[in-house]
mmCIF file of C-alpha atoms in Angstrom:
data_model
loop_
_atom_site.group_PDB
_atom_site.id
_atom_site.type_symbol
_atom_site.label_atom_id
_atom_site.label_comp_id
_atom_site.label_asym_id
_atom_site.label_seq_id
_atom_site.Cartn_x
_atom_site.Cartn_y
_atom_site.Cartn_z
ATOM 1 C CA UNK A 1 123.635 53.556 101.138
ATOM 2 C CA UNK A 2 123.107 55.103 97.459
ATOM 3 C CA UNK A 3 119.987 53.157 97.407
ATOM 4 C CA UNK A 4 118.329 54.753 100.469
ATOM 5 C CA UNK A 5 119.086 58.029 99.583
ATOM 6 C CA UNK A 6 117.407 57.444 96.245
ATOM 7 C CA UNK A 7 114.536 56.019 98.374
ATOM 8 C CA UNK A 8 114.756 59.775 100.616
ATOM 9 C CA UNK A 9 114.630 61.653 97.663
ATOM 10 C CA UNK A 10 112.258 60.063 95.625
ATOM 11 C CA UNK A 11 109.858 60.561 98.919
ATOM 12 C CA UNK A 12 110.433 63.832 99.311
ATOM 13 C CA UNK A 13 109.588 65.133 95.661
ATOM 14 C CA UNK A 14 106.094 63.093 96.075
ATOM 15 C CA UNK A 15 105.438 65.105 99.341
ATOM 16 C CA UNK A 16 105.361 62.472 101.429
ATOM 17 C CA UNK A 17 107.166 64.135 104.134
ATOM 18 C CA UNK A 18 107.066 61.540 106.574
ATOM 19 C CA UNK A 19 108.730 58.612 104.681
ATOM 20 C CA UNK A 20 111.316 61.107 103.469
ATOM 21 C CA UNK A 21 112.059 61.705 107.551
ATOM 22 C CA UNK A 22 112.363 58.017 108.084
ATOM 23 C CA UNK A 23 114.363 56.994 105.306
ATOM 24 C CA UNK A 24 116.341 60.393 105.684
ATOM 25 C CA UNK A 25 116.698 59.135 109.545
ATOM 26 C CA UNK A 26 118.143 55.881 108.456
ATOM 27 C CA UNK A 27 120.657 57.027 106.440
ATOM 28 C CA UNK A 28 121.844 59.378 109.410
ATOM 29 C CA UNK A 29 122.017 56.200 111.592
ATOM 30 C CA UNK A 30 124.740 54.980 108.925
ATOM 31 C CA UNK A 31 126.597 58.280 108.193
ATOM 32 C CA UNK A 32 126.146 60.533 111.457
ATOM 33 C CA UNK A 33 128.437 63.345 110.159
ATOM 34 C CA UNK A 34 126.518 64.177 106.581
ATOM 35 C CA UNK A 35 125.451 67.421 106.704
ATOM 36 C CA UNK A 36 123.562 67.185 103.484
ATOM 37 C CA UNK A 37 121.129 64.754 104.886
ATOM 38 C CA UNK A 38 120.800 66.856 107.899
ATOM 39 C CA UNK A 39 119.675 69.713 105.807
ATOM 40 C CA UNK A 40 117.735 67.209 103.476
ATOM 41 C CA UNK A 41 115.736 66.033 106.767
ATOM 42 C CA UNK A 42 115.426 69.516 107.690
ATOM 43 C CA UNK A 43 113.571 70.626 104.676
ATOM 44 C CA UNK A 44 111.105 67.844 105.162
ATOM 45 C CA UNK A 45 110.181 68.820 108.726
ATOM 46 C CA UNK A 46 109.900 72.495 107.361
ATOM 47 C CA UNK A 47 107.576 71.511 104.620
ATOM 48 C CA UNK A 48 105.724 69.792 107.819
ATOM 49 C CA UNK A 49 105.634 72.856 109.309
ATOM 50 C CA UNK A 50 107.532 71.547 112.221
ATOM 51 C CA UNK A 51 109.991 74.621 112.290
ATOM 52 C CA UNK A 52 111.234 73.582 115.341
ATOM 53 C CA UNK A 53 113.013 70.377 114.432
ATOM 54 C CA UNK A 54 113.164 71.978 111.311
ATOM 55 C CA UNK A 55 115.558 74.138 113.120
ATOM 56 C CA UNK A 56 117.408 71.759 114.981
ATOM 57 C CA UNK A 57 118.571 69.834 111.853
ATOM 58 C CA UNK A 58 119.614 72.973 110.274
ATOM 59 C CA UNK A 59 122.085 73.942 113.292
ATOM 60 C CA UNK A 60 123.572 70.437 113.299
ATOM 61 C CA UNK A 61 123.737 71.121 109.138
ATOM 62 C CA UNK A 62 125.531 74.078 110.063
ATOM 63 C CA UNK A 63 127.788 72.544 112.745
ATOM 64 C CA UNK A 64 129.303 69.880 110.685
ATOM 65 C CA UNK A 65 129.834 71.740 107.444
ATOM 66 C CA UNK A 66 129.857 75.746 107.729
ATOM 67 C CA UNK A 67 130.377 76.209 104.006
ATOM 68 C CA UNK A 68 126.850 75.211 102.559
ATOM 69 C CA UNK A 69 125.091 78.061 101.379
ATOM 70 C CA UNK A 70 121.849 77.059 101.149
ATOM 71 C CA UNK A 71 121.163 75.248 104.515
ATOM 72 C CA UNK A 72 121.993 79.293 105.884
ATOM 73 C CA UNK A 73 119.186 80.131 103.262
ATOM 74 C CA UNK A 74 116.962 77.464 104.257
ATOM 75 C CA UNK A 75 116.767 78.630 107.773
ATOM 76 C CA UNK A 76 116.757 81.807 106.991
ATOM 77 C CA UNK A 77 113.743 81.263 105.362
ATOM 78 C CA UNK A 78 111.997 79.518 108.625
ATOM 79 C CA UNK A 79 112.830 82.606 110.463
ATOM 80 C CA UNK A 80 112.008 85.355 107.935
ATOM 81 C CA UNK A 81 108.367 82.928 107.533
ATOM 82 C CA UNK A 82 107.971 83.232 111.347
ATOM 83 C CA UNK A 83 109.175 86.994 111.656
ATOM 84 C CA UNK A 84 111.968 86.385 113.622
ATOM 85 C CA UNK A 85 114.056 89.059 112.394
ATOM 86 C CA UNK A 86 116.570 88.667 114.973
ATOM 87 C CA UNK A 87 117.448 85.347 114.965
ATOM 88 C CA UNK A 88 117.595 85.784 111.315
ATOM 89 C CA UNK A 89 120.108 88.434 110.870
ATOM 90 C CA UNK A 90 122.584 86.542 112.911
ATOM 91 C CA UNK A 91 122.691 83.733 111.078
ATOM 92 C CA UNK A 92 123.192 85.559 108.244
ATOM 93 C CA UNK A 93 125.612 87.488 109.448
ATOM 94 C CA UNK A 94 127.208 84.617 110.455
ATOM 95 C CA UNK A 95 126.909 83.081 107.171
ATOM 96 C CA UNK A 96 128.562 85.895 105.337
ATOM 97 C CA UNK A 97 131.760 85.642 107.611
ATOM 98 C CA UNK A 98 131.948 81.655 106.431
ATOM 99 C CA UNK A 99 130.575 82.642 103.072
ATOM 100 C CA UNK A 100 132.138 86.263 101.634
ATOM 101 C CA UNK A 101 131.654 85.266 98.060
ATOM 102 C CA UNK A 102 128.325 83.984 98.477
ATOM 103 C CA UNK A 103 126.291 87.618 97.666
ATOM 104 C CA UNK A 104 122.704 85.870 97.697
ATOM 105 C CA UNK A 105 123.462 85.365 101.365
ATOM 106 C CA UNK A 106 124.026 89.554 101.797
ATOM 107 C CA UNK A 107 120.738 90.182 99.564
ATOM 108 C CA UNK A 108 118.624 87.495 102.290
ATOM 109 C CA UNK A 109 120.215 89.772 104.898
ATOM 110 C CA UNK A 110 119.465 92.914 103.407
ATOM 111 C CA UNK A 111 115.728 91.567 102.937
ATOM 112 C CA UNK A 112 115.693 90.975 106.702
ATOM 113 C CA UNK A 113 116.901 94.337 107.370
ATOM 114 C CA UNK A 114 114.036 95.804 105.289
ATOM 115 C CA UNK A 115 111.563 93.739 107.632
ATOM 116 C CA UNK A 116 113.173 94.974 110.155
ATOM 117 C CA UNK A 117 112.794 98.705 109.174
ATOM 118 C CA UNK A 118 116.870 99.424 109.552
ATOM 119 C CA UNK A 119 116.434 100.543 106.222
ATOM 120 C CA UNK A 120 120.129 102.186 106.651
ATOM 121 C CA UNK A 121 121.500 99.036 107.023
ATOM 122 C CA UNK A 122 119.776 97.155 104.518
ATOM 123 C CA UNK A 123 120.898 100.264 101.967
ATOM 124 C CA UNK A 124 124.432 99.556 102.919
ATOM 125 C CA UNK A 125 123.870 95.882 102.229
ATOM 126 C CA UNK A 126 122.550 96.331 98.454
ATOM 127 C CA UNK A 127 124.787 99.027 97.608
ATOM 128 C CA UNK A 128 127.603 96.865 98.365
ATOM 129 C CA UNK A 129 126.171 93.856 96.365
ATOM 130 C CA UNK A 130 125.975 96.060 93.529
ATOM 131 C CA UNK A 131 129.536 97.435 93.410
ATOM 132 C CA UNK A 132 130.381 93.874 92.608
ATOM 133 C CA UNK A 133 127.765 92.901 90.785
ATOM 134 C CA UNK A 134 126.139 96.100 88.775
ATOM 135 C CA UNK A 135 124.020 93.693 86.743
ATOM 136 C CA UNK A 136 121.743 92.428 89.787
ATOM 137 C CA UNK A 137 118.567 93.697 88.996
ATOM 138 C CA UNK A 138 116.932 92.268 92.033
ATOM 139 C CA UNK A 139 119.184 94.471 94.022
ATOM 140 C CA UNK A 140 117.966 97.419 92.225
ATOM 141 C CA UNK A 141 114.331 96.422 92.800
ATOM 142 C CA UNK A 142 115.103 96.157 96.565
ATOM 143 C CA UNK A 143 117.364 99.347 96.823
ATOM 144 C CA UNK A 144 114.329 101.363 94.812
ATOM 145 C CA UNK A 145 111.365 100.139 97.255
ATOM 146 C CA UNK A 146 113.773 101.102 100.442
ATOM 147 C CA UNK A 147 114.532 104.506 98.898
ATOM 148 C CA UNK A 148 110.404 104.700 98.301
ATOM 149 C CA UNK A 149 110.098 103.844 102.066
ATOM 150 C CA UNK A 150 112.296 106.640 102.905
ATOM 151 C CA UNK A 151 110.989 109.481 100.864
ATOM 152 C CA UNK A 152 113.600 109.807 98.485
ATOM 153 C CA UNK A 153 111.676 109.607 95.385
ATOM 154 C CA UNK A 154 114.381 110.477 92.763
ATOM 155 C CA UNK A 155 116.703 107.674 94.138
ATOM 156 C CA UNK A 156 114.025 105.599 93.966
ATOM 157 C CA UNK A 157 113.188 106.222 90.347
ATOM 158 C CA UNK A 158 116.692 106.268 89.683
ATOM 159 C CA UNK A 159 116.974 102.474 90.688
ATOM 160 C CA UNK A 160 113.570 101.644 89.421
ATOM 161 C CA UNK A 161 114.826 102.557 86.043
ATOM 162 C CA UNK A 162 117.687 100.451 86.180
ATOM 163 C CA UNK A 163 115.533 97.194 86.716
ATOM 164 C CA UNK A 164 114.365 98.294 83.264
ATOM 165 C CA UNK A 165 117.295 97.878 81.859
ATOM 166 C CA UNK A 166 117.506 93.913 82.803
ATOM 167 C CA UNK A 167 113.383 93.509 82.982
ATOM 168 C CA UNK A 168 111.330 95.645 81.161
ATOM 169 C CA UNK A 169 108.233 93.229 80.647
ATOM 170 C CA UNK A 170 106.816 93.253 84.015
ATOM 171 C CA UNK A 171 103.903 95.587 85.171
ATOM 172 C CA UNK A 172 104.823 95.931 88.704
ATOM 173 C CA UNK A 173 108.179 97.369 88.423
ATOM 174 C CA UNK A 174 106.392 99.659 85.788
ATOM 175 C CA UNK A 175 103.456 100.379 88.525
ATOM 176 C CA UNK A 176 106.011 100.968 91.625
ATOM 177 C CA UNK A 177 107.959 103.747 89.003
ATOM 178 C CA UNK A 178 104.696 105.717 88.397
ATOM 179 C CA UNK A 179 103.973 105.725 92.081
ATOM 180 C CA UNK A 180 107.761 107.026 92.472
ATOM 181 C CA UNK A 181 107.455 109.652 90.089
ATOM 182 C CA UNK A 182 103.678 110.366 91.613
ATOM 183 C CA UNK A 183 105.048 110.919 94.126
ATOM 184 C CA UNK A 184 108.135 113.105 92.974
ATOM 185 C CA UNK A 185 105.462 115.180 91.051
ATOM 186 C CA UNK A 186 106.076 114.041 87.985
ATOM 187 C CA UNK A 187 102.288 113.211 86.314
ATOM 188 C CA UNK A 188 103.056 113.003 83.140
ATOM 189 C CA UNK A 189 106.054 110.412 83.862
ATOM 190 C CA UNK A 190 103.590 108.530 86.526
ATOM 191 C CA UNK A 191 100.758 108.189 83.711
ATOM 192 C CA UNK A 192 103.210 106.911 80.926
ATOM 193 C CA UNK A 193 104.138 104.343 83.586
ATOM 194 C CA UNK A 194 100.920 102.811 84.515
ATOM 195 C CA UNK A 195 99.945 103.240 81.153
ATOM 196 C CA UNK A 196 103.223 100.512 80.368
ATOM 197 C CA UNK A 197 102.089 98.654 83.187
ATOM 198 C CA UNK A 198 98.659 97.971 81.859
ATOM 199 C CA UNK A 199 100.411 97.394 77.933
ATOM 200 C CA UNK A 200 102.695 94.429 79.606
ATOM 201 C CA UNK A 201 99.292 93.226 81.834
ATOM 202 C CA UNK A 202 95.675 94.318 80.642
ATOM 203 C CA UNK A 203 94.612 92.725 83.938
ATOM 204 C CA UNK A 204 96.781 94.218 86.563
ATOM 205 C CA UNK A 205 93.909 96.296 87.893
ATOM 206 C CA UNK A 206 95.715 98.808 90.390
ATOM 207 C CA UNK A 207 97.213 100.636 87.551
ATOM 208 C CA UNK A 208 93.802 101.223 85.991
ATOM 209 C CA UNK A 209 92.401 102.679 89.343
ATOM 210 C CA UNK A 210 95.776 105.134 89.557
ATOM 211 C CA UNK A 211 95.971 106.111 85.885
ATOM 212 C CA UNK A 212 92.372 107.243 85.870
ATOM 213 C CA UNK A 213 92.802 109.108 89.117
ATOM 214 C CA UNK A 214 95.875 110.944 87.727
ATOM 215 C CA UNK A 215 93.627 111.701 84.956
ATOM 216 C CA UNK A 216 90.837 113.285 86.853
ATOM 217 C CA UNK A 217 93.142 115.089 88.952
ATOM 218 C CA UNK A 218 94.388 116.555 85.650
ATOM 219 C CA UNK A 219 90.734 117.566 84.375
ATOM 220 C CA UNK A 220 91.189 114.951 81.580
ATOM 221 C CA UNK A 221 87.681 113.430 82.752
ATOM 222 C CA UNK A 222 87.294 111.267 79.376
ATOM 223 C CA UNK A 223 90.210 109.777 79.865
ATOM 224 C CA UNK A 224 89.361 109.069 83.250
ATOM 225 C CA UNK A 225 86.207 108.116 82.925
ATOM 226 C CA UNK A 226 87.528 105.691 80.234
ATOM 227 C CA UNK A 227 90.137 104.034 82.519
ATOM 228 C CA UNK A 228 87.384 104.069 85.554
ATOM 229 C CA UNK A 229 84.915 101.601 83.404
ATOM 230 C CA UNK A 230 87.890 99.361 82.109
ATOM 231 C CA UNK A 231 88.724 99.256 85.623
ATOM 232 C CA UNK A 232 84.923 98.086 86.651
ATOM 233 C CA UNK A 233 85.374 95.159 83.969
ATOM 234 C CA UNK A 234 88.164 93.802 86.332
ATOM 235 C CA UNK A 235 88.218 91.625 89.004
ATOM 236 C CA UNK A 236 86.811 93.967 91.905
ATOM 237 C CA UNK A 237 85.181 93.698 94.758
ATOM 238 C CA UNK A 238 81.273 94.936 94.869
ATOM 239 C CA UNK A 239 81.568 97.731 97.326
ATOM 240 C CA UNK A 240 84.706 98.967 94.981
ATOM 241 C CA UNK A 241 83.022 99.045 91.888
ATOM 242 C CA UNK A 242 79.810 100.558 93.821
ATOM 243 C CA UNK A 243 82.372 103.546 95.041
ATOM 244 C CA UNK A 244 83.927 103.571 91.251
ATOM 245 C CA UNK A 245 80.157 103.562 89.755
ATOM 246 C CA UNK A 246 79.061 106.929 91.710
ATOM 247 C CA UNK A 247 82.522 108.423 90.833
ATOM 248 C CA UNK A 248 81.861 108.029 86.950
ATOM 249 C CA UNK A 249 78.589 110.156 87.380
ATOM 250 C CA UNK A 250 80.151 112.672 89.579
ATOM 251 C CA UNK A 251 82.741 112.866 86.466
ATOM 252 C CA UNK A 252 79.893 112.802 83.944
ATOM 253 C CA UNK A 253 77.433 115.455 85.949
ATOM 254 C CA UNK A 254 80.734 118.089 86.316
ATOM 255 C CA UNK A 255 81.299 117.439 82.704
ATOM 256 C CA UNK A 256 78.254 118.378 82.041
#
């Protein structure tokens, strides 16, 4: 039995999907009630793309042994990948009632609820997480985009800024606090931002469009203009750097 589970596995990390089904299949034909394989056979059918017995093999996972956590997040995934947001928050929710301790399984359902647009809900879902675990940084990320969403800016900065705390190498969670603080009104805050942004990543080229549009809206036009060309330099489509191109000389001829 060992052997052709070996055999399963060894298929399925070479990606060949359909051997791992057949020797995945065989071992199910000796052991009926292993819910491991189920979710094993599962994940090779979902690699497929064959979501619906995908699906299947996942329920019967499910049905013979509630208490996996990660055959709820498996399917979860094939439903969040096909939008089915529905679907998708019940089996979560179902998952949390088998699984209370399991918090990854409230973050997945507070991700669905952010698809979903019941941003309430999915606030009440990452607050929660982070009453018991204050140190989850993803949950701060999450809570700080819904708060964005919603219009409430200083919240959002708020929880931006604790990310930094755990993460403070990565230009995107610099980039989405200067849009916060953009959009709370706060310039100079915004500018020192995507300034960071473009420090941790000299190629992350939305910051370089932003920071030199702050500038010009400030009348610093040779710092614009500065952050405008390094922008050009980037990886841009033509018609952008066309657009970009024209602005520089409308910067240059006002200058003037």
């Amino acid at each position: 039995m060992q052997e052709m589970i070996d055999k399963a596995i060894e298929s399925y990390k070479k990606g060949d999907w359909d051997s791992a089904i057949d020797a995945f299949t065989s071992v199910l034909e000796l052991q009926a009630g292993n819910a491991e394989v189920y979710n094993n056979l599962a994940l090779c059918y979902a690699n497929k793309g064959d979501f619906q017995k995908a699906e299947k093999n996942y329920l019967k996972a499910i049905e013979l042994n509630p208490k996996i956590p990660q055959t709820y997040i498996n399917l979860a995934d094939i439903y969040y990948r096909q939008k089915d947001f529905e679907h998708g928050i019940g089996l979560l929710n179902t998952a949390i009632f088998e699984l209370p301790e399991e918090l990854i399984l409230s973050h997945y359902l507070a991700r669905f609820y952010m698809e979903d647009a019941r941003l309430d809900m999915a606030i009440d879902e990452l607050e929660q997480i982070l009453e018991r675990q204050p140190d989850n940084y993803d949950a701060y990320y999450d809570l700080g985009k819904v708060h964005f969403e919603l219009g409430n800016y200083q919240l959002a900065i708020e929880n931006f800024e604790n990310v930094l705390e755990f993460k403070d190498n990565n230009e995107f969670i610099f980039y989405y606090l200067a849009e916060a603080y953009e959009a709370n009104d706060e310039i100079d805050k915004a500018i020192s931002n995507y300034l960071k942004s473009i420090a941790v990543n000299d190629k992350f080229n939305p910051a370089y469009k932003k920071v030199a549009i702050l500038f010009m809206a400030r009348g610093d036009y040779a710092d614009a203009i500065e952050y405008f060309e390094e922008y050009l330099n980037l990886d841009i489509a033509e018609e952008e750097k066309a657009n970009v191109k024209s602005l520089i000389e409308r910067i240059k001829t006002n200058e003037e």
